[in-house]
mmCIF file of C-alpha atoms in Angstrom:
data_model
loop_
_atom_site.group_PDB
_atom_site.id
_atom_site.type_symbol
_atom_site.label_atom_id
_atom_site.label_comp_id
_atom_site.label_asym_id
_atom_site.label_seq_id
_atom_site.Cartn_x
_atom_site.Cartn_y
_atom_site.Cartn_z
ATOM 1 C CA MET A 1 4.071 -56.436 -21.927
ATOM 2 C CA ALA A 2 6.225 -56.795 -25.147
ATOM 3 C CA PHE A 3 9.253 -55.101 -26.608
ATOM 4 C CA SER A 4 11.273 -54.735 -29.573
ATOM 5 C CA ILE A 5 14.914 -53.802 -29.258
ATOM 6 C CA ALA A 6 17.747 -53.630 -31.807
ATOM 7 C CA VAL A 7 20.898 -55.304 -30.565
ATOM 8 C CA GLN A 8 24.302 -56.181 -32.009
ATOM 9 C CA TYR A 9 25.039 -59.954 -31.768
ATOM 10 C CA ASN A 10 27.141 -62.432 -33.035
ATOM 11 C CA SER A 11 24.668 -65.530 -32.700
ATOM 12 C CA ASN A 12 21.032 -66.322 -32.046
ATOM 13 C CA ASN A 13 21.989 -67.420 -28.391
ATOM 14 C CA MET A 14 23.615 -63.916 -27.867
ATOM 15 C CA ALA A 15 20.266 -62.296 -28.947
ATOM 16 C CA GLU A 16 18.308 -64.513 -26.861
ATOM 17 C CA ALA A 17 20.403 -63.821 -23.797
ATOM 18 C CA LEU A 18 20.171 -60.130 -24.425
ATOM 19 C CA ALA A 19 16.485 -60.258 -24.784
ATOM 20 C CA ALA A 20 16.198 -62.122 -21.497
ATOM 21 C CA GLU A 21 18.400 -59.675 -19.949
ATOM 22 C CA PHE A 22 16.175 -56.854 -21.011
ATOM 23 C CA GLY A 23 13.152 -58.722 -19.923
ATOM 24 C CA GLY A 24 14.858 -59.344 -16.490
ATOM 25 C CA LYS A 25 15.064 -55.526 -16.073
ATOM 26 C CA CYS A 26 11.359 -55.431 -15.828
ATOM 27 C CA THR A 27 11.714 -56.197 -12.243
ATOM 28 C CA LEU A 28 13.422 -52.817 -11.775
ATOM 29 C CA GLN A 29 10.033 -51.267 -12.958
ATOM 30 C CA GLY A 30 8.231 -53.256 -10.238
ATOM 31 C CA TYR A 31 7.127 -56.047 -12.283
ATOM 32 C CA THR A 32 7.020 -59.338 -10.483
ATOM 33 C CA ASN A 33 4.240 -61.670 -11.953
ATOM 34 C CA PHE A 34 5.626 -62.632 -15.358
ATOM 35 C CA SER A 35 7.596 -65.149 -17.160
ATOM 36 C CA ILE A 36 10.281 -65.128 -19.701
ATOM 37 C CA GLU A 37 9.619 -67.330 -22.683
ATOM 38 C CA LEU A 38 12.600 -68.146 -24.884
ATOM 39 C CA ASP A 39 12.852 -69.951 -28.180
ATOM 40 C CA SER A 40 16.412 -71.037 -27.464
ATOM 41 C CA GLN A 41 16.490 -74.375 -25.319
ATOM 42 C CA VAL A 42 20.233 -73.727 -24.689
ATOM 43 C CA ILE A 43 19.633 -70.061 -23.247
ATOM 44 C CA ALA A 44 16.642 -71.534 -21.187
ATOM 45 C CA ASN A 45 18.802 -74.083 -19.752
ATOM 46 C CA ILE A 46 21.765 -71.997 -18.865
ATOM 47 C CA LEU A 47 19.281 -69.365 -17.212
ATOM 48 C CA LYS A 48 17.943 -72.173 -15.057
ATOM 49 C CA ALA A 49 21.168 -73.623 -14.099
ATOM 50 C CA LYS A 50 22.380 -69.954 -13.433
ATOM 51 C CA THR A 51 25.794 -70.759 -14.930
ATOM 52 C CA THR A 52 27.495 -71.148 -18.198
ATOM 53 C CA ASN A 53 30.885 -72.007 -19.526
ATOM 54 C CA ASN A 54 30.534 -69.728 -22.541
ATOM 55 C CA LEU A 55 32.587 -66.605 -21.758
ATOM 56 C CA LYS A 56 30.790 -64.483 -24.289
ATOM 57 C CA LEU A 57 27.383 -65.163 -22.601
ATOM 58 C CA LYS A 58 28.621 -65.328 -18.952
ATOM 59 C CA MET A 59 28.419 -61.632 -18.265
ATOM 60 C CA ILE A 60 24.998 -61.200 -19.660
ATOM 61 C CA ILE A 61 23.741 -64.392 -18.012
ATOM 62 C CA ASP A 62 25.045 -63.169 -14.690
ATOM 63 C CA ARG A 63 23.451 -59.794 -15.143
ATOM 64 C CA THR A 64 20.054 -61.424 -15.934
ATOM 65 C CA ILE A 65 20.235 -63.778 -12.821
ATOM 66 C CA GLU A 66 21.191 -60.730 -10.694
ATOM 67 C CA ALA A 67 18.161 -58.809 -11.829
ATOM 68 C CA LEU A 68 16.051 -61.645 -11.245
ATOM 69 C CA GLU A 69 17.338 -62.698 -7.907
ATOM 70 C CA LYS A 70 14.738 -61.496 -5.631
ATOM 71 C CA SER A 71 11.749 -62.690 -7.819
ATOM 72 C CA ASN A 72 10.357 -65.924 -8.896
ATOM 73 C CA VAL A 73 10.298 -65.525 -12.616
ATOM 74 C CA PRO A 74 10.427 -68.710 -14.504
ATOM 75 C CA PHE A 75 12.305 -69.248 -17.772
ATOM 76 C CA LEU A 76 10.361 -71.352 -20.133
ATOM 77 C CA HIS A 77 11.264 -72.608 -23.498
ATOM 78 C CA ASN A 78 8.809 -71.931 -26.281
ATOM 79 C CA TYR A 79 8.908 -73.561 -29.702
ATOM 80 C CA ARG A 80 9.325 -71.312 -32.673
ATOM 81 C CA GLU A 81 5.680 -71.875 -33.647
ATOM 82 C CA GLY A 82 4.438 -70.560 -30.365
ATOM 83 C CA ASN A 83 6.810 -67.520 -30.596
ATOM 84 C CA GLN A 84 5.393 -65.635 -33.586
ATOM 85 C CA VAL A 85 4.672 -62.509 -31.726
ATOM 86 C CA ALA A 86 8.211 -62.259 -30.545
ATOM 87 C CA ASP A 87 9.660 -63.001 -34.040
ATOM 88 C CA SER A 88 7.226 -60.263 -35.706
ATOM 89 C CA LEU A 89 8.655 -57.848 -33.066
ATOM 90 C CA ALA A 90 12.249 -58.918 -33.748
ATOM 91 C CA LYS A 91 11.849 -58.384 -37.499
ATOM 92 C CA LEU A 92 10.628 -54.721 -36.742
ATOM 93 C CA ALA A 93 13.604 -53.935 -34.584
ATOM 94 C CA PRO A 94 16.208 -53.228 -37.230
ATOM 95 C CA ASN A 95 13.945 -50.610 -38.808
ATOM 96 C CA MET A 96 13.280 -48.787 -35.745
ATOM 97 C CA ASN A 97 15.621 -46.043 -34.443
ATOM 98 C CA HIS A 98 14.827 -46.672 -30.728
ATOM 99 C CA ASN A 99 13.791 -49.477 -28.322
ATOM 100 C CA LYS A 100 9.951 -49.799 -28.136
ATOM 101 C CA ILE A 101 8.092 -51.134 -25.207
ATOM 102 C CA PHE A 102 4.422 -52.106 -25.894
ATOM 103 C CA TYR A 103 2.167 -52.112 -22.583
ATOM 104 C CA SER A 104 -1.072 -52.974 -24.222
ATOM 105 C CA VAL A 105 -2.415 -54.908 -27.409
ATOM 106 C CA ASP A 106 -3.513 -51.663 -28.900
ATOM 107 C CA GLN A 107 0.086 -50.467 -29.104
ATOM 108 C CA LEU A 108 1.360 -53.625 -30.839
ATOM 109 C CA PRO A 109 1.963 -53.225 -34.616
ATOM 110 C CA ASN A 110 -0.503 -54.728 -36.906
ATOM 111 C CA VAL A 111 1.761 -57.590 -37.926
ATOM 112 C CA SER A 112 1.965 -58.814 -34.425
ATOM 113 C CA LYS A 113 -1.706 -58.463 -33.370
ATOM 114 C CA GLY A 114 -2.870 -61.623 -35.452
ATOM 115 C CA PRO A 115 -0.286 -63.954 -33.805
ATOM 116 C CA PHE A 116 -1.311 -62.281 -30.354
ATOM 117 C CA GLN A 117 -4.740 -63.143 -30.670
ATOM 118 C CA LEU A 118 -3.860 -66.716 -31.697
ATOM 119 C CA ASP A 119 -1.756 -67.082 -28.638
ATOM 120 C CA LYS A 120 -4.553 -65.572 -26.233
ATOM 121 C CA TRP A 121 -7.121 -67.936 -27.649
ATOM 122 C CA GLN A 122 -4.684 -70.779 -27.282
ATOM 123 C CA MET A 123 -5.097 -71.790 -30.951
ATOM 124 C CA PRO A 124 -2.327 -73.558 -32.895
ATOM 125 C CA SER A 125 -0.535 -71.653 -35.773
ATOM 126 C CA LEU A 126 1.696 -73.335 -38.061
ATOM 127 C CA ARG A 127 4.380 -71.950 -40.112
ATOM 128 C CA THR A 128 4.394 -73.397 -43.702
ATOM 129 C CA ARG A 129 6.719 -72.678 -46.398
ATOM 130 C CA TYR A 130 6.219 -73.760 -50.025
ATOM 131 C CA ASP A 131 8.101 -73.371 -53.225
ATOM 132 C CA LYS A 132 6.097 -71.233 -55.591
ATOM 133 C CA TYR A 133 6.786 -73.242 -58.748
ATOM 134 C CA ASN A 134 6.043 -76.635 -57.151
ATOM 135 C CA PHE A 135 2.719 -75.234 -55.693
ATOM 136 C CA ILE A 136 1.406 -73.866 -59.175
ATOM 137 C CA VAL A 137 2.451 -77.365 -60.755
ATOM 138 C CA LYS A 138 0.614 -79.254 -57.957
ATOM 139 C CA CYS A 139 -2.495 -77.034 -58.385
ATOM 140 C CA ILE A 140 -2.448 -77.523 -62.043
ATOM 141 C CA ASP A 141 -1.764 -81.246 -61.813
ATOM 142 C CA SER A 142 -4.840 -81.643 -59.338
ATOM 143 C CA PHE A 143 -7.040 -79.751 -61.508
ATOM 144 C CA VAL A 144 -6.026 -81.823 -64.596
ATOM 145 C CA ARG A 145 -6.439 -85.068 -62.747
ATOM 146 C CA LEU A 146 -9.897 -83.884 -61.214
ATOM 147 C CA GLU A 147 -11.165 -82.781 -64.733
ATOM 148 C CA GLY A 148 -9.610 -85.446 -66.825
ATOM 149 C CA LEU A 149 -7.826 -82.927 -69.064
ATOM 150 C CA CYS A 150 -4.722 -83.186 -70.617
ATOM 151 C CA PRO A 151 -2.635 -79.952 -71.462
ATOM 152 C CA LEU A 152 -1.114 -79.755 -74.931
ATOM 153 C CA GLY A 153 -2.695 -82.977 -75.886
ATOM 154 C CA ILE A 154 0.393 -85.013 -74.650
ATOM 155 C CA PRO A 155 -0.455 -87.600 -71.921
ATOM 156 C CA SER A 156 3.048 -88.119 -71.142
ATOM 157 C CA PHE A 157 3.637 -84.387 -70.111
ATOM 158 C CA TRP A 158 2.333 -85.041 -66.670
ATOM 159 C CA GLY A 159 3.944 -88.309 -66.077
ATOM 160 C CA ASP A 160 0.921 -90.469 -67.161
#
């Protein structure tokens, strides 16, 4: 099961805590065999310790702990690269006019299905970011070096 909810928050930790609280409410629907994966190590540690000094988060954390009191739901930290399904659903939330719960893979939006399959097959997925200008220059430079060509007939143009 996955969900996409639009929330008002002041920080990423607040958003993670609200998502954990929403996930904790799954026990009220009868779900007992699940885990809550968070990409915030801070919130995962707070939920494991069952206490916080942060007054803004305290009420949310307390409600989450209370909802999960009678179940054995682990809180797991998941690195950003392993959390692409959640990230894709989070990006859709502001454009939706209501909360959406997905009960099967078929219900997932198309942008989430690919990362879901990679997770299911336990294949690594890496996020890469490149500067378009540098990417083009590097491709041209590689081609020039490979072919022995020199653009504009100026050898010093490419630093040679």
